[in-house]
Coordinates of C-alpha atoms in Angstrom, one line a residue:
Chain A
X19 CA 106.8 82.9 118.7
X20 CA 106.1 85.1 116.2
X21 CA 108.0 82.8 113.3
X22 CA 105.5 80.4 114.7
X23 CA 102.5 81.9 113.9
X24 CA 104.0 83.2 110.6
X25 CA 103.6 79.9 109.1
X26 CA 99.9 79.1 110.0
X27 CA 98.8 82.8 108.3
X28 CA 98.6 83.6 104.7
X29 CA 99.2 87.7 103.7
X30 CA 95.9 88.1 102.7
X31 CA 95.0 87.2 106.6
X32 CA 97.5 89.4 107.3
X33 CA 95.7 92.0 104.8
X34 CA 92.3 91.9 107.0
X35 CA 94.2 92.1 110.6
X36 CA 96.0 95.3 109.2
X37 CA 92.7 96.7 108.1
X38 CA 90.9 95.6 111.3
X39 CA 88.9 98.8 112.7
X40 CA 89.7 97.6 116.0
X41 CA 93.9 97.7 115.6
X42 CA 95.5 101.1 117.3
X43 CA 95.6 103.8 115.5
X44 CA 97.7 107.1 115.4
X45 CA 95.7 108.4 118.1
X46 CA 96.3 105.3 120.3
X47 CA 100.4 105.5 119.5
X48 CA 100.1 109.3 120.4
X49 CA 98.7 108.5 123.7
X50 CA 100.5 105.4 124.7
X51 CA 104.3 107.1 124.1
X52 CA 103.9 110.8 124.4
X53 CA 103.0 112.4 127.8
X54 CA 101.9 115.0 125.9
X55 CA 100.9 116.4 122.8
X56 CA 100.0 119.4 120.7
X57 CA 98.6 118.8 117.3
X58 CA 99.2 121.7 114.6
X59 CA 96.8 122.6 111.4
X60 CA 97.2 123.3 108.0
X61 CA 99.8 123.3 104.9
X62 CA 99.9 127.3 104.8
X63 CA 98.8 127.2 101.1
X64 CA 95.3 126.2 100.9
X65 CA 93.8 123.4 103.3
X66 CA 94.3 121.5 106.6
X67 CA 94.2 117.7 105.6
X68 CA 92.6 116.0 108.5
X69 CA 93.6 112.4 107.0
X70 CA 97.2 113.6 107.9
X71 CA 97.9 114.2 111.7
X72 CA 101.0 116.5 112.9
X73 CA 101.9 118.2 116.0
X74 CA 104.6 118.2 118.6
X75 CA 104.9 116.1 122.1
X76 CA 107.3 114.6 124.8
X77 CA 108.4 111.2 124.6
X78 CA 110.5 110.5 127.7
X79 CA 113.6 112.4 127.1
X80 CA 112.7 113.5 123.7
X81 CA 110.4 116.2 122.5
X82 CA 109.4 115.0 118.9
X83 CA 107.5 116.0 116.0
X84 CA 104.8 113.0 115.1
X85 CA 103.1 112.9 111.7
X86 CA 100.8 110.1 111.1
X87 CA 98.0 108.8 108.7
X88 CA 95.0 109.6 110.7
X89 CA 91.8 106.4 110.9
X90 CA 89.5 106.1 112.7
X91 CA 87.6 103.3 114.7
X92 CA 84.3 104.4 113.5
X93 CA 82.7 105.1 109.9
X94 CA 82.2 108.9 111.3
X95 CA 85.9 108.8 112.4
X96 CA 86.8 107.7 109.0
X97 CA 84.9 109.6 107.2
X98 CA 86.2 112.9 108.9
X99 CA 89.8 111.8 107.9
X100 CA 88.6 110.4 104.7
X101 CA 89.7 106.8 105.6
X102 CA 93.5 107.8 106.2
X103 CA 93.7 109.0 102.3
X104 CA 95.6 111.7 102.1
X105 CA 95.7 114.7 99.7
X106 CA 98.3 117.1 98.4
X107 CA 97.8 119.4 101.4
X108 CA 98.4 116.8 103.8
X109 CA 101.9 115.9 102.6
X110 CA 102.7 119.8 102.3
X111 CA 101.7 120.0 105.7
X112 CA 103.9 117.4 106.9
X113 CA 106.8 119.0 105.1
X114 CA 106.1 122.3 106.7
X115 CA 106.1 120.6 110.1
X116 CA 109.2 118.6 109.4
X117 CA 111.3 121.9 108.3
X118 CA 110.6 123.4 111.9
X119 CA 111.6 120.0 113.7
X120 CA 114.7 120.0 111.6
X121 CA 115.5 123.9 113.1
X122 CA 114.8 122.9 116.5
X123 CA 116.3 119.5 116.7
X124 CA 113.4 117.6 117.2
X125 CA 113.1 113.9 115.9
X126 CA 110.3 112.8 113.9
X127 CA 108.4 109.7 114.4
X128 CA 105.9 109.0 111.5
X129 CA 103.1 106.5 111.9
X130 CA 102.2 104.7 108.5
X131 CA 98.8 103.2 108.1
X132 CA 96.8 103.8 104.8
X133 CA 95.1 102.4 102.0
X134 CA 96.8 104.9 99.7
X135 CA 97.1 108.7 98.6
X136 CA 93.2 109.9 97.6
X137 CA 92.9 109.4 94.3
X138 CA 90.3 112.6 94.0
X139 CA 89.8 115.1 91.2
X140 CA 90.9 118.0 93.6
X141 CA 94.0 116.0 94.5
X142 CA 95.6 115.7 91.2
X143 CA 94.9 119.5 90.6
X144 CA 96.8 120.2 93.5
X145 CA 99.5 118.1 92.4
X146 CA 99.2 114.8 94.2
X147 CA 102.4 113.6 91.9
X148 CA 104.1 116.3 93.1
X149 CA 103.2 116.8 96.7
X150 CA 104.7 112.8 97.1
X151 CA 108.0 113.7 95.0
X152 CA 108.6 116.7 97.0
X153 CA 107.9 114.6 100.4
X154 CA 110.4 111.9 99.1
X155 CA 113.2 114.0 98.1
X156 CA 112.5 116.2 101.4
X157 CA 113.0 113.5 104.0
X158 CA 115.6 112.1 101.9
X159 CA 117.5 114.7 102.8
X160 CA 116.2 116.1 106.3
X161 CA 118.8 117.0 109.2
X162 CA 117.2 115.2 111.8
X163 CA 116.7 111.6 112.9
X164 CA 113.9 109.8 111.6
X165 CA 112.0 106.4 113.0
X166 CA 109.2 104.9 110.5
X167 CA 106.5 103.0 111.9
X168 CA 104.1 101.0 109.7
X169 CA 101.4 100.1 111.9
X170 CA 98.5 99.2 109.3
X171 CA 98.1 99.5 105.6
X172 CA 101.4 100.7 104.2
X173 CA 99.5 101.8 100.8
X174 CA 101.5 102.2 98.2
X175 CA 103.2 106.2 97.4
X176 CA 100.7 107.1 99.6
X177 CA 102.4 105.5 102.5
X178 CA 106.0 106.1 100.9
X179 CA 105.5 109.6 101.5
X180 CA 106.1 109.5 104.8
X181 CA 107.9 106.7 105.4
X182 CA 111.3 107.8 104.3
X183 CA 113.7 107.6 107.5
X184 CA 116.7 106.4 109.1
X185 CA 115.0 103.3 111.4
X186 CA 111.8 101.8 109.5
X187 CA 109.6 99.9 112.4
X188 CA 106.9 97.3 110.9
X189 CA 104.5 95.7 113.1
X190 CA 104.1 92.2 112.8
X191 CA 100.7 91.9 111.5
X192 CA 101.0 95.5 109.4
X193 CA 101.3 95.0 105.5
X194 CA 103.5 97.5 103.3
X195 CA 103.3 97.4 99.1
X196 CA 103.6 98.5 96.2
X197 CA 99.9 98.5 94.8
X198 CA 97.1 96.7 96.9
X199 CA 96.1 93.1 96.4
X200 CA 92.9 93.8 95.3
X201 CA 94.2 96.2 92.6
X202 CA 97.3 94.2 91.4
X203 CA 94.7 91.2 91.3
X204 CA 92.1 93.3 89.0
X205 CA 95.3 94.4 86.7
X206 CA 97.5 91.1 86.5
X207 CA 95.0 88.1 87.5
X208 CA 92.3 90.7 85.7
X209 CA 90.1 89.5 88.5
X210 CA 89.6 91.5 92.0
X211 CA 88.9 88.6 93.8
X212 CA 92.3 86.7 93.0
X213 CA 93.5 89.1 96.1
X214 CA 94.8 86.6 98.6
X215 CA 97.4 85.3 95.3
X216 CA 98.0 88.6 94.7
X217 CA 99.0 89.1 98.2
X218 CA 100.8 85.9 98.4
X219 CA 102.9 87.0 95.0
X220 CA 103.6 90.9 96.3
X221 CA 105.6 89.8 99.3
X222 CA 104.1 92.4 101.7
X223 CA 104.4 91.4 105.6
X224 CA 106.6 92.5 107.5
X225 CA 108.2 89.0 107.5
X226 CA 108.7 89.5 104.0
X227 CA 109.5 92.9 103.8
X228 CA 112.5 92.3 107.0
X229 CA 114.1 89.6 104.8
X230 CA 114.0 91.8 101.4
X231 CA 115.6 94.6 103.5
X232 CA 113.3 96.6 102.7
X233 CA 112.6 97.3 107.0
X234 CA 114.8 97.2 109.6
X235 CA 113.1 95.6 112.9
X236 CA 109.4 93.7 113.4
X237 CA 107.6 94.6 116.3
X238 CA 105.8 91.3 117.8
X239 CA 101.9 91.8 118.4
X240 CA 100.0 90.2 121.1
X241 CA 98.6 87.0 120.4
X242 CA 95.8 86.9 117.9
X243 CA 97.3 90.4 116.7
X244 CA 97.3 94.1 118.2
X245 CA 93.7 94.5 118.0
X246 CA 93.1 91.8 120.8
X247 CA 95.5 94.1 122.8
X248 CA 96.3 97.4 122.0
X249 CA 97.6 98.4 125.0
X250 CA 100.2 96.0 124.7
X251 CA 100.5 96.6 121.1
X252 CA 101.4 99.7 121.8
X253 CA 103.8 99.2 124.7
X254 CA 106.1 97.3 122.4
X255 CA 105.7 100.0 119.2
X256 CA 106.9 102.8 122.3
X257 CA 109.7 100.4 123.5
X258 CA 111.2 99.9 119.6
X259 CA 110.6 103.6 119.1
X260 CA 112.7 104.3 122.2
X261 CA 115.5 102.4 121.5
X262 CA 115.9 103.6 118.2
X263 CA 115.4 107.3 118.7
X264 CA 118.1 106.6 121.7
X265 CA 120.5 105.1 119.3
X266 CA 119.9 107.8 116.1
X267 CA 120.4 110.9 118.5
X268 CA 123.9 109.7 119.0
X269 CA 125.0 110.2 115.5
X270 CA 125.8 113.3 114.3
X271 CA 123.9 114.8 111.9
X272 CA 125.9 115.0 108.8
X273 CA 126.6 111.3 109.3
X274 CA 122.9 110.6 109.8
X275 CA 122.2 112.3 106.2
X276 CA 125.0 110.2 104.9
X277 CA 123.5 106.9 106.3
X278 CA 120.0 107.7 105.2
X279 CA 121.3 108.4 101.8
X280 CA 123.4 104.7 101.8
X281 CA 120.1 103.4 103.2
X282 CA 117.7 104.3 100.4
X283 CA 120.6 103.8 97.9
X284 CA 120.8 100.6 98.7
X285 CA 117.1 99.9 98.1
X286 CA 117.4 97.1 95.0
X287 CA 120.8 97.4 93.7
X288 CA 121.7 93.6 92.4
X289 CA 124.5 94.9 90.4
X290 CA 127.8 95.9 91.7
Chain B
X9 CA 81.7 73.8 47.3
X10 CA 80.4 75.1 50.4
X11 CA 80.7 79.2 51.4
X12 CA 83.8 78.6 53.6
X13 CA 86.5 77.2 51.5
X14 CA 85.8 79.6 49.1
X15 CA 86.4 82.3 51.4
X16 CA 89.5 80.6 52.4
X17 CA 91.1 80.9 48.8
X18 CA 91.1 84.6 48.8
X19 CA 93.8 86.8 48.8
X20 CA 95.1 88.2 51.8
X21 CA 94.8 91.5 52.7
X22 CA 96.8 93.2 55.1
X23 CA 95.0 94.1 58.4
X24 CA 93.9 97.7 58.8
X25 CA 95.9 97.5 62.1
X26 CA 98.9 97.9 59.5
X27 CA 98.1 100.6 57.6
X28 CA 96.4 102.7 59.4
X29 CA 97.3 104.9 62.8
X30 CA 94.7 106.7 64.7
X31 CA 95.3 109.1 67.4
X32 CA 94.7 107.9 70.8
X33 CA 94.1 111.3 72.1
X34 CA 91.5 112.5 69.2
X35 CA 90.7 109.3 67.3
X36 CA 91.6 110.6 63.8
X37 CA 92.4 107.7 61.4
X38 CA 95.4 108.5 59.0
X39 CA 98.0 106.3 57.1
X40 CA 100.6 105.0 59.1
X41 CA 102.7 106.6 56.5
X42 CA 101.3 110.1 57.5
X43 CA 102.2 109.3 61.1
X44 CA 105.3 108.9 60.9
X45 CA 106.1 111.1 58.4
X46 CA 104.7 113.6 60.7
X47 CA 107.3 112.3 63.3
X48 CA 104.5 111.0 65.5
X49 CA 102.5 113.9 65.9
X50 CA 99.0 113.7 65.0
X51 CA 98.6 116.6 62.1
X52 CA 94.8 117.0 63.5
X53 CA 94.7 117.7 67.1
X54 CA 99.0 118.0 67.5
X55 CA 99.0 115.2 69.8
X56 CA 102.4 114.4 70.5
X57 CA 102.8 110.2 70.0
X58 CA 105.3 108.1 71.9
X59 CA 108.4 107.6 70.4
X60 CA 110.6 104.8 71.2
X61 CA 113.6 105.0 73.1
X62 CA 116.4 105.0 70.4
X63 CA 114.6 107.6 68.6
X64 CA 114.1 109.9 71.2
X65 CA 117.2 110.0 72.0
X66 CA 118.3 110.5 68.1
X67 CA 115.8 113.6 68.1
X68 CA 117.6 114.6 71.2
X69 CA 121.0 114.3 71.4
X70 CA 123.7 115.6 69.4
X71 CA 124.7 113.3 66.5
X72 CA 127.0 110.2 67.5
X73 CA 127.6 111.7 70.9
X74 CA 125.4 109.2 72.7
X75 CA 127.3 107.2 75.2
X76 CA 125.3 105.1 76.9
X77 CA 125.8 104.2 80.2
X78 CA 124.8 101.3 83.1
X79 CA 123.7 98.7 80.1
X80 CA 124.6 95.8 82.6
X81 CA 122.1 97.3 85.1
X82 CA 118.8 95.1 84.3
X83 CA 115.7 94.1 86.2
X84 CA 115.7 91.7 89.0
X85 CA 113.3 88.8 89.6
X86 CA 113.8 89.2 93.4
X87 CA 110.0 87.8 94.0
X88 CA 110.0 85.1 91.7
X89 CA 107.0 86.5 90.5
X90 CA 104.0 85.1 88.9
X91 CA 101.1 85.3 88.0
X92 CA 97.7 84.1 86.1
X93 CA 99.5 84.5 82.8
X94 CA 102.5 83.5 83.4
X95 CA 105.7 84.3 85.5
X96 CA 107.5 87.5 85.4
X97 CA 111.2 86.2 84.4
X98 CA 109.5 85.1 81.3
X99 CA 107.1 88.1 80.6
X100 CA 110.6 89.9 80.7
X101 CA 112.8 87.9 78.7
X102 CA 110.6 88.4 75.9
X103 CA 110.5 92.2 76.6
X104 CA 114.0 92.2 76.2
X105 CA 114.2 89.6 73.1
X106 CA 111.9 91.9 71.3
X107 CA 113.2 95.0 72.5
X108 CA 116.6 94.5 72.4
X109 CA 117.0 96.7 75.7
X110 CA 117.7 95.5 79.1
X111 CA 115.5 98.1 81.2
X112 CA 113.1 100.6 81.4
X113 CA 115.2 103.3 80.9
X114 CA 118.5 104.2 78.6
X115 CA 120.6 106.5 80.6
X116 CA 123.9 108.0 79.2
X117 CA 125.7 111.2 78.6
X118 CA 125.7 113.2 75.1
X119 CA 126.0 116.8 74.2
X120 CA 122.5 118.5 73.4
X121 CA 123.3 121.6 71.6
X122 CA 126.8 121.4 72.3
X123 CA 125.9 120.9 76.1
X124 CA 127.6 118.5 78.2
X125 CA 124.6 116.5 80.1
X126 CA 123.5 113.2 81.3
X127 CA 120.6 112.2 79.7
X128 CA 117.8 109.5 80.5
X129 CA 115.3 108.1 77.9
X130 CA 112.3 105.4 79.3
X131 CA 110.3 103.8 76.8
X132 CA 106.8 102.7 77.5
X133 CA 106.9 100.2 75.3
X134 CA 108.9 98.2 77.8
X135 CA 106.9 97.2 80.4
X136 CA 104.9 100.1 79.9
X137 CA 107.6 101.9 81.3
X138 CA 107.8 100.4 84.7
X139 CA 110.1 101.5 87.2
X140 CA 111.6 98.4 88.3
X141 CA 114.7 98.1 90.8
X142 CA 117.1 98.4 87.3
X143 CA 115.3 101.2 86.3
X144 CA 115.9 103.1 89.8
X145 CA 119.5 101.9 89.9
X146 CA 120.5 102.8 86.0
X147 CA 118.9 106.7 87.3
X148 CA 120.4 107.0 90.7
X149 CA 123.6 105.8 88.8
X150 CA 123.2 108.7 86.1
X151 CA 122.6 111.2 88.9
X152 CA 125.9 110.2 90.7
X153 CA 127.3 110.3 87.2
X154 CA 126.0 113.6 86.5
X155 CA 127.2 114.6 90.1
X156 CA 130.8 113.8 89.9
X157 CA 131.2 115.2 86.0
X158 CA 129.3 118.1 87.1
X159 CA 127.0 117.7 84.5
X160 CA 123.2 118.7 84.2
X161 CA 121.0 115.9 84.2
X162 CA 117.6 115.6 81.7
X163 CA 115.2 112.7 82.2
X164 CA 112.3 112.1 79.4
X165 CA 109.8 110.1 81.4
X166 CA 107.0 107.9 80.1
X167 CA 105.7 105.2 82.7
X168 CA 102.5 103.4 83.9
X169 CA 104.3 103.6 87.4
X170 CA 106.0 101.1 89.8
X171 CA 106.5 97.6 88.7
X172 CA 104.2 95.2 90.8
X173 CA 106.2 92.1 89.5
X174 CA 109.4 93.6 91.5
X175 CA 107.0 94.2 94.5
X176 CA 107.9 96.7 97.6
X177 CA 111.6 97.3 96.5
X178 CA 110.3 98.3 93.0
X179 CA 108.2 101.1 95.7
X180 CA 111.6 101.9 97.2
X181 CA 112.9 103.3 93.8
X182 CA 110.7 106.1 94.2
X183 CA 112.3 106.9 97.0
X184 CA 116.1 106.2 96.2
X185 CA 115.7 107.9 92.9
X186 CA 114.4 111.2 94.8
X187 CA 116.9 111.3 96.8
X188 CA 119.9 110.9 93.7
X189 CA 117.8 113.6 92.3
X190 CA 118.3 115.7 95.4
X191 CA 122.3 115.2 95.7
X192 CA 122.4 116.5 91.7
X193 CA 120.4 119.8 93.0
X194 CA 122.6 120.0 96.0
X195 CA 125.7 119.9 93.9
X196 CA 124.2 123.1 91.9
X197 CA 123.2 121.1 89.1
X198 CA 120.0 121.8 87.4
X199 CA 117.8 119.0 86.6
X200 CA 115.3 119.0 83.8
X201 CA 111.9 116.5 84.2
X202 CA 110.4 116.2 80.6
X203 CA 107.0 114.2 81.3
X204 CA 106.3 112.6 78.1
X205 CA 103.1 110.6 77.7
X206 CA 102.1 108.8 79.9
X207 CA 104.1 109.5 83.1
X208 CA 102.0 108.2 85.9
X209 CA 102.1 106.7 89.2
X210 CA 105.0 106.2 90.7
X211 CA 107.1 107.9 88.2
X212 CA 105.0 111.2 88.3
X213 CA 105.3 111.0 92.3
X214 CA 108.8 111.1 92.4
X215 CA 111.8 111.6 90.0
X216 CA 109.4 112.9 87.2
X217 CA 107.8 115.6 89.3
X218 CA 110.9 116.6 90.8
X219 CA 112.7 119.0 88.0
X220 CA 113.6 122.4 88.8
X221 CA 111.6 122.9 85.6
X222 CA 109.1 120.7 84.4
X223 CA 108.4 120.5 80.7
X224 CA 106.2 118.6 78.5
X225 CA 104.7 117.9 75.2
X226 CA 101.5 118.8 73.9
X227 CA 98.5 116.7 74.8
X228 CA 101.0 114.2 76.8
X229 CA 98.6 112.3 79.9
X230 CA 100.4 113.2 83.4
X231 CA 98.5 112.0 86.6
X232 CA 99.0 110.2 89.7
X233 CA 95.9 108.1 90.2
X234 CA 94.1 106.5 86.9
X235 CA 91.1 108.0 85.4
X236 CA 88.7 105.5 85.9
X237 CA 90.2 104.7 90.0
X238 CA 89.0 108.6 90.7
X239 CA 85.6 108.4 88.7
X240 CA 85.4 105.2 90.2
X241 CA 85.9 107.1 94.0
X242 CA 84.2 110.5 93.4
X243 CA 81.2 109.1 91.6
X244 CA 82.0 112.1 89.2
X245 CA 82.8 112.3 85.3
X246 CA 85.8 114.0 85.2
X247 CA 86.8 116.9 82.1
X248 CA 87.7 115.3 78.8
X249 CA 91.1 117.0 79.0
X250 CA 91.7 116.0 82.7
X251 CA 95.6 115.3 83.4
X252 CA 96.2 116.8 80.0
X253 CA 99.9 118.4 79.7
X254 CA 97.4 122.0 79.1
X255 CA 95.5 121.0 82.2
X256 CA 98.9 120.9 84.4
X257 CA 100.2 123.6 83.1
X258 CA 96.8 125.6 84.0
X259 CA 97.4 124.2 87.3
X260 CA 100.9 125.2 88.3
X261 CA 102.7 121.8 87.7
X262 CA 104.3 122.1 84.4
X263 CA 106.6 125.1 83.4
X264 CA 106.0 124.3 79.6
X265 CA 104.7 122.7 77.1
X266 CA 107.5 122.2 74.2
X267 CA 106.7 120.8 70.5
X268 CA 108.8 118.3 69.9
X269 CA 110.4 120.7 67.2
X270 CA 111.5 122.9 69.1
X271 CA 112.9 120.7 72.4
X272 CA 116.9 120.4 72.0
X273 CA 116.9 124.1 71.3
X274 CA 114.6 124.9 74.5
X275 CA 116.6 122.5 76.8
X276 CA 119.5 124.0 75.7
X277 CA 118.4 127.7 76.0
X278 CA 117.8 127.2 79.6
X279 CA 120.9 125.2 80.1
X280 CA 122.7 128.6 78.7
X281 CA 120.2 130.7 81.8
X282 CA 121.9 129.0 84.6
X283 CA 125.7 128.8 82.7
X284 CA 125.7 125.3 82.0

């Protein structure tokens, strides 16, 4: 079914449905596969980055650590976690988070949806550069299983940042690149509006992304896409989640480090 | 006979593109002849000019101890890219024609000062320093290299950022070169990120930003986001020396800022700190 529909949408439809107000958002996923959960503030340093959500909860046998790009439904939602762009602080918090999972045992599931890491004067003072590096070479490395979900936007390093793990989840009508249409349009068409080729050129649905191995699994949406049904949307995110949480906890750890390391190396190499 | 044939008929002069340099950091005009002379250093404000690959690593490594390594390593045209001017195989070919290197990087080992180490050299001029899938392979390579000769490994960096033409695995680089550069730290050896300018994007959020020191060169441009994206988003003029080598040191992000001088023998007095 969902090959079906592939062929009558173009990316840049896919673009608008991931950026659709009305598509579940971390608070939504939170809900629908925890029973409970706690949310915990602040990097320790200097700030508590509300575009960055973290805390601790139960999901059916397992007592996780989520960490998510936090957007809202409405423009006062948004603005409060300044549209899902996250700064320095939010990545260090994240980090801090993930270190006391890792003591603990808990696995982490991360919930990627954002336009991109806020390009702010405050956040390159406070190392934006750096506050992604570290995240990247942190998870690459973490002793505890990790499942990825991109649910949304999958912006660039922004979205990177937290999407290093040992299952990557992509929902069907969620996007994931490298620079977004609009931008790689302004730079290489040097015209914004040549988006939808752009989009089209990048290779960015999940579709794509499955076939480039750059994910491993695509989560179906409803019909008409997950904002149409969220509640079913987010039935089938839980259900994927599951199953791969139930599978990584079996490995042990050292292996699990091992397998994530194969994983990323593996990322692009054409040349044996 | 008429104004424009007579014009035609006189003798060419070189363009002032050819003999003169100006600095793209102050905007002083000098001879090319002084600019290179001065080794690509600006003799006004000390801006620190890019150097192309081979000669960076001629001011850097040992004489005739370069081996270079992962040459058959080159980019991939995965995407079959294209785009309003043209497709990306082509865009590339000629990069490589004119060139005459296969990536975005040259990583190999030499001695620096007498010091075994693996080194990698990016050049902005190809690509402008993209970090395509080749580019992320030849450095994970050089960090496994390092790794299993238990070598330290030093990485000049100079890069717009990802390479769009290589798409979402271009993205994954990040990533997968982190994560060499964590194995070399693991296996206690030291790792040093020289940020050269520009180092940007994708390159500054990962591998670049990731030495267990973090030098530079004076005035060199280090940033994630572009200038104009964050004036563009904060509605704000930012400081003239914003993202300025001086301006990440002041903030915490850079250990120091070498002259090009002086950088074998500072590499390789704190290669001698930590017994290597």
């Amino acid at each position: 079914m969902a090959t079906k529909r592939a062929a009558k949408m173009t990316a840049f439809d896919r673009v608008k449905l991931a950026r659709d107000a009305k598509r579940p958002h971390v608070k939504d996923f939170i809900e629908a596969l925890c029973s409970d959960f706690e949310e915990l503030h602040g990097d320790r340093l200097v700030n508590d980055d509300a575009a960055m959500v973290a805390g601790f909860g139960t999901m059916e046998e397992f007592k996780v650590l989520i960490l998510g790009h936090r957007k809202g439904e409405t423009v006062e939602e948004n603005m409060s976690a300044n549209f899902g762009m996250v700064n320095p602080d939010g990545y260090r918090k994240a980090m801090r988070l993930a270190k006391l999972a890792e003591r603990f045992h808990n696995p982490i599931v991360t919930f990627v949806d954002t336009p991109g890491a806020y390009p702010g004067r405050e956040a390159e003072e406070r190392g934006q550069a750096e506050a992604i590096a570290k995240s990247l070479e942190f998870f690459s490395g973490l002793r505890t299983p990790i499942v990825v979900v991109v649910t949304g936007e999958g912006g660039s390093g922004g979205a990177l940042a937290i999407a290093v793990g040992d299952r990557v989840l992509m929902m069907e009508n969620a996007v994931y690149s490298v620079i977004s249409p609009e931008g790689c349009a302004g730079i290489l068409w040097r015209d914004g509006h040549q988006a939808p080729a752009a989009a089209a050129a990048l290779k960015i649905t999940a579709a794509d992304l499955l076939e480039l191995g750059a994910i491993d699994e695509v989560v179906d949406e409803p019909a008409g896409g997950a904002q149409k049904n969220r509640k079913a949307a987010c039935a089938a995110v839980r259900k994927s989640v599951l199953k791969a949480l139930r599978g990584l906890v079996k490995i042990p750890v050292d292996e699990l480090v091992a397998m994530r390391y194969k994983k990323l190396r593996a990322y692009g190499n054409f040349y044996k | 006979m008429s104004w424009f044939e007579a014009k035609a008929e006189k003798p060419k002069i070189p363009p002032a593109k050819a003999l003169w340099a100006i600095c793209p950091r102050c905007g002083s005009h000098m001879s090319k002849e002084t600019w290179k002379k001065n080794g690509s250093i600006c003799p006004k404000c000390n801006y620190h000019g890019r150097l192309p690959v081979r000669e960076r690593i001629a001011a850097t490594a040992d004489e005739g101890t370069f081996e270079e390594m992962f040459r058959e390593v080159s980019y991939s045209d995965h995407l079959r890219f294209h785009d309003a001017s043209g497709d990306y195989r082509s865009k590339i070919e000629a990069t490589i024609a004119k060139t005459g290197e296969k990536e975005s990087v040259v990583t190999g080992r030499c001695t620096i000062e007498g010091h075994p180490v693996v080194l990698g050299v990016m050049d902005f001029s190809f690509m402008g320093g993209s970090l395509g899938t080749g580019t992320g392979e030849r450095i994970a390579r050089a960090c496994e290299a390092a790794v299993a000769e238990r070598r330290p490994v030093i990485i000049f960096s100079a890069s717009g950022g990802a390479r769009m033409h290589e798409g979402i695995l271009s993205l994954l680089q990040m990533a997968k070169t982190s994560a060499a550069i964590a194995k070399v730290k693991e296996a206690g050896l030291p790792y040093i990120s020289v940020l050269t300018d520009p180092t940007t994007g994708g390159v500054s959020a990962s591998y670049a930003m990731l030495g267990d020191i973090n030098i530079t060169e004076p005035r060199a441009l280090i940033g994630f986001a572009g200038r104009r994206v964050i004036e563009n988003t904060i509605h704000q003029k930012l400081p003239d020396d914003f993202q300025s080598a001086e301006y990440l040191e002041k903030h915490g992000f850079i250990d120091r800022i070498v002259e090009r001088g002086e950088m074998r023998r500072f590499i390789a007095k704190m290669l001698t700190y930590w017994g290597f």
